[in-house]
Backbone as JSON Lines, residues from 0, in Angstrom:
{"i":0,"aa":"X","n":[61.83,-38.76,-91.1],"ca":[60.97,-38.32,-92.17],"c":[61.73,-38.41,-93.49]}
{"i":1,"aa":"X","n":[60.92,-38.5,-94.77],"ca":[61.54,-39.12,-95.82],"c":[60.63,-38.19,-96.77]}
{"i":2,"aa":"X","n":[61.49,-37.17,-97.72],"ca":[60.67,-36.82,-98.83],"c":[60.38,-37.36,-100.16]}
{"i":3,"aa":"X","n":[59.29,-37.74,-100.52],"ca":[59.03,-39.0,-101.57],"c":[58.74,-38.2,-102.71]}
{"i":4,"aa":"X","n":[58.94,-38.19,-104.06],"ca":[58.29,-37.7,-104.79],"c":[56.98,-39.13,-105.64]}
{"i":5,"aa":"X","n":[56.26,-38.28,-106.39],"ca":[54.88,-38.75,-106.8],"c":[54.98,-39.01,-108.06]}
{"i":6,"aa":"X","n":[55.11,-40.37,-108.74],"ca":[55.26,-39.9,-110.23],"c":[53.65,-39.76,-110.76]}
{"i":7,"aa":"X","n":[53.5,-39.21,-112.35],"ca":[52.83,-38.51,-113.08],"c":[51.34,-39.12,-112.86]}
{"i":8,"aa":"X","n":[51.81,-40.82,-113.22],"ca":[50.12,-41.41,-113.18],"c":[49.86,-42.13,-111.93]}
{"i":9,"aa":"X","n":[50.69,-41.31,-111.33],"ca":[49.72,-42.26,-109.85],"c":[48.51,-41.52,-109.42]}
{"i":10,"aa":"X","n":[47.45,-42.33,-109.36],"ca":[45.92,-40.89,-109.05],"c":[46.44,-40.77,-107.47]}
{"i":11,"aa":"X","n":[45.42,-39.3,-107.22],"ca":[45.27,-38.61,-106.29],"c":[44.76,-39.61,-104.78]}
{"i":12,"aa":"X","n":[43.59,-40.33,-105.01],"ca":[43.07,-41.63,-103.99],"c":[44.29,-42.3,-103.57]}
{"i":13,"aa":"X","n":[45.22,-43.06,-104.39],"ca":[46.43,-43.43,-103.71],"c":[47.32,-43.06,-103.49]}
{"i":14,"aa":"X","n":[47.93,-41.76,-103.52],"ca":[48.94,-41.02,-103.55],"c":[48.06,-40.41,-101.67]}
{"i":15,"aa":"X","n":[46.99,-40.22,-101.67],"ca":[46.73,-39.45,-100.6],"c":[46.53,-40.67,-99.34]}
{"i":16,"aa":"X","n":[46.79,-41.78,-99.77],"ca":[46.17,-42.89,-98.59],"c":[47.61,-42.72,-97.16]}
{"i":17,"aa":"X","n":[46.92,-43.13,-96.42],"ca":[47.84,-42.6,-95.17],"c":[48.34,-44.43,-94.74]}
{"i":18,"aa":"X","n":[47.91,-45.28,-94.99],"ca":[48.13,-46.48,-94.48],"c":[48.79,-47.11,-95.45]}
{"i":19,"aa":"X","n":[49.76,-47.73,-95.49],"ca":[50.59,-48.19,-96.48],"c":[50.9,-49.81,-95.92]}
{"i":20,"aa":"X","n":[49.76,-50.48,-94.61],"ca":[50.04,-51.54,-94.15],"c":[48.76,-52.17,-94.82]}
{"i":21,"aa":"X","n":[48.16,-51.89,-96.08],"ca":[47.28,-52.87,-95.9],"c":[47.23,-53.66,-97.68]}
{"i":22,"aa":"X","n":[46.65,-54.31,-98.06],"ca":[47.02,-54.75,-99.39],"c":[45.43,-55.09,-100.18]}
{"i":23,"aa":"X","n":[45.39,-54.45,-100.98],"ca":[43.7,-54.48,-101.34],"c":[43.84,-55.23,-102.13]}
{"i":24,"aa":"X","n":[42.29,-55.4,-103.01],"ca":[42.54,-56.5,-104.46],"c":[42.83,-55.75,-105.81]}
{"i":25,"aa":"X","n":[43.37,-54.22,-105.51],"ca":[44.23,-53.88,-106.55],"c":[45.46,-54.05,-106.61]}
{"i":26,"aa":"X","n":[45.61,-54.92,-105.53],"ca":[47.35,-54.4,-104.75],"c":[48.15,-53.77,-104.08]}
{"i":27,"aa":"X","n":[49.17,-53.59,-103.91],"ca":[49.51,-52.91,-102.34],"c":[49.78,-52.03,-103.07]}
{"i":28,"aa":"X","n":[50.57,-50.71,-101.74],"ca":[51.05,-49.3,-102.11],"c":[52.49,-48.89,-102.5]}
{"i":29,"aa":"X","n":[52.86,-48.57,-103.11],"ca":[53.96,-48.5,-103.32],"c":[55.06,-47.12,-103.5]}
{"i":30,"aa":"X","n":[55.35,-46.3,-102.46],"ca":[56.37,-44.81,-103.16],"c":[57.66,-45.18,-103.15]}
{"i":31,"aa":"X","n":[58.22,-44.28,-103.71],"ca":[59.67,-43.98,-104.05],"c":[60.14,-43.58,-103.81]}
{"i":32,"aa":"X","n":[61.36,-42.74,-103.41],"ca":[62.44,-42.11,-102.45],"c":[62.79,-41.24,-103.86]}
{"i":33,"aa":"X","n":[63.12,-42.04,-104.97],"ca":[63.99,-41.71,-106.12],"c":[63.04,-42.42,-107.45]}
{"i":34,"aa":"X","n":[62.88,-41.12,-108.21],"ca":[62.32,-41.77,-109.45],"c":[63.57,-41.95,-110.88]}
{"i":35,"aa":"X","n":[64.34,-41.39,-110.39],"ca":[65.79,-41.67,-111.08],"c":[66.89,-42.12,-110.4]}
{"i":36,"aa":"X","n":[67.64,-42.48,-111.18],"ca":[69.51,-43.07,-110.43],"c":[69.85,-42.09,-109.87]}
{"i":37,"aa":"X","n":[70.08,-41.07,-110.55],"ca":[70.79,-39.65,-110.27],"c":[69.83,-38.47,-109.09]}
{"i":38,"aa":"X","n":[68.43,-38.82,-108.85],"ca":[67.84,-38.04,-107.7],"c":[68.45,-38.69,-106.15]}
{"i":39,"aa":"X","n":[68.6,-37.37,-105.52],"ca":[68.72,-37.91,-104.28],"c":[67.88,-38.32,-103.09]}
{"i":40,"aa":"X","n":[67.95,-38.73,-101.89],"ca":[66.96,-39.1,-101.36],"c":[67.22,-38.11,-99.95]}
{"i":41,"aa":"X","n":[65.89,-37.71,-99.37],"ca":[66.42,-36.53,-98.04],"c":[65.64,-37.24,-97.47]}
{"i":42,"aa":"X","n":[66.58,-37.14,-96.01],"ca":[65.74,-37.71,-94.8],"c":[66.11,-36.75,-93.75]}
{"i":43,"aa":"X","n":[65.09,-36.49,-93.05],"ca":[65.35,-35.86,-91.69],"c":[64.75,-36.11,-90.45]}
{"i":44,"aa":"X","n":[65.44,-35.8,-89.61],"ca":[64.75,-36.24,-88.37],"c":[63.13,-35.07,-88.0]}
{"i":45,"aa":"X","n":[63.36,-34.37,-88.75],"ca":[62.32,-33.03,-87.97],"c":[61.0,-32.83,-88.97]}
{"i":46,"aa":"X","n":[60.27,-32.96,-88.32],"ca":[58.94,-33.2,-90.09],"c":[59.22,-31.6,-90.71]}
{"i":47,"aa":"X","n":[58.73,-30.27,-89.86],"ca":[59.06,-29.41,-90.17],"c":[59.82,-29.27,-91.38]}
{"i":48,"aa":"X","n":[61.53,-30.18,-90.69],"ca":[62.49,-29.68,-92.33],"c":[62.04,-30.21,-93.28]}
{"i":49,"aa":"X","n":[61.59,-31.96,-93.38],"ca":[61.24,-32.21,-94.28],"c":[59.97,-31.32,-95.12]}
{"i":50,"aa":"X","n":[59.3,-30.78,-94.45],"ca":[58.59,-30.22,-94.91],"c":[58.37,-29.15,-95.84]}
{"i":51,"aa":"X","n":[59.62,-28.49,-95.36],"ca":[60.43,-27.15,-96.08],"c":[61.46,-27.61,-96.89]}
{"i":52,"aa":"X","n":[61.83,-28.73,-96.89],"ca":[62.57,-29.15,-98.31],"c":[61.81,-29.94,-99.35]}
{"i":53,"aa":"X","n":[60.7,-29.98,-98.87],"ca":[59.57,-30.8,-99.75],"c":[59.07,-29.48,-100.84]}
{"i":54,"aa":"X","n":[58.57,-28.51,-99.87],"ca":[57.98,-27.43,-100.73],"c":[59.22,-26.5,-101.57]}
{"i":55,"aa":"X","n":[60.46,-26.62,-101.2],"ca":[61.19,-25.96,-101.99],"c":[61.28,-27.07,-103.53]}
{"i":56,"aa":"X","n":[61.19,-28.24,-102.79],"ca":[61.78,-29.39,-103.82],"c":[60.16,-29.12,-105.24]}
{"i":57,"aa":"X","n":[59.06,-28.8,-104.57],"ca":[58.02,-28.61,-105.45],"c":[58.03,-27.48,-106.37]}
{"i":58,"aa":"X","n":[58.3,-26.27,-105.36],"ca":[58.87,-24.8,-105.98],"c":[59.68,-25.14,-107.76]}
{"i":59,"aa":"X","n":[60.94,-26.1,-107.22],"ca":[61.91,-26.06,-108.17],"c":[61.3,-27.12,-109.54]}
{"i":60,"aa":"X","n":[60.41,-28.1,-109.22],"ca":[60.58,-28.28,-110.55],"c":[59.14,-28.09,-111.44]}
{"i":61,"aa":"X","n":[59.92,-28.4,-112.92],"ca":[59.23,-27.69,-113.51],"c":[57.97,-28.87,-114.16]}
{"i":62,"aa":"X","n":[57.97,-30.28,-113.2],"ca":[57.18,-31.08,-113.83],"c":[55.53,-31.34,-113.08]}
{"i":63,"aa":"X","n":[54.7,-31.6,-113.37],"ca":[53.84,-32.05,-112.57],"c":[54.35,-32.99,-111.42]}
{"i":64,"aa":"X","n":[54.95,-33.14,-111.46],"ca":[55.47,-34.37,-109.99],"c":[54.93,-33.72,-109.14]}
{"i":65,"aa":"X","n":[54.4,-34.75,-107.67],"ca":[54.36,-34.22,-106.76],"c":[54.99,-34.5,-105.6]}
{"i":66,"aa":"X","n":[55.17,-34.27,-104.24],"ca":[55.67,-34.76,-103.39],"c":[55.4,-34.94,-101.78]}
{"i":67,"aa":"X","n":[55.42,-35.69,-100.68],"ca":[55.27,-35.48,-99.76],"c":[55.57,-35.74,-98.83]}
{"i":68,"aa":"X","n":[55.77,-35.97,-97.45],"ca":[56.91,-36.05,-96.08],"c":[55.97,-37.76,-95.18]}
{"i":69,"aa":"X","n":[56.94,-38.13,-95.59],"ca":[56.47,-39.65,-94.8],"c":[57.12,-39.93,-93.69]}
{"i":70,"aa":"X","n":[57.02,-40.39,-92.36],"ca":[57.64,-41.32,-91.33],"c":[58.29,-42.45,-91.71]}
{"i":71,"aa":"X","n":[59.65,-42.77,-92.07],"ca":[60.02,-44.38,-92.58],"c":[60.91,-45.07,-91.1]}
């Protein structure tokens, strides 16, 4: 499991799509691990943790970002 964060203008419809194998005629999907050099990237084996380092990781900041726990 991999916690991704969301940047600002990605809408809600693609940020929430669960299939990331398919490629429409807007174009494919694309997240991020890291929206900066300096962010780190968490992976865990247990969705759970990711899960609980996702919501702390939301807790802490102070931006609209959002974030969420993927299978990679």
């Amino acid at each position: 499991m991999e916690v991704l964060a969301r940047p600002d203008n990605i809408p809600d419809w693609v940020w929430n799509e669960t299939n990331a194998n398919t490629i429409s005629s807007t174009g494919g999907k694309a997240w991020t691990g890291k929206l900066n050099a300096d962010d780190d990237i968490y992976e865990y084996d247990d969705e759970s943790d990711a899960t609980t380092k996702m919501d702390e990781l939301f807790d802490a900041d102070s931006t609209t970002r959002r974030y969420k726990v993927v299978e990679v």
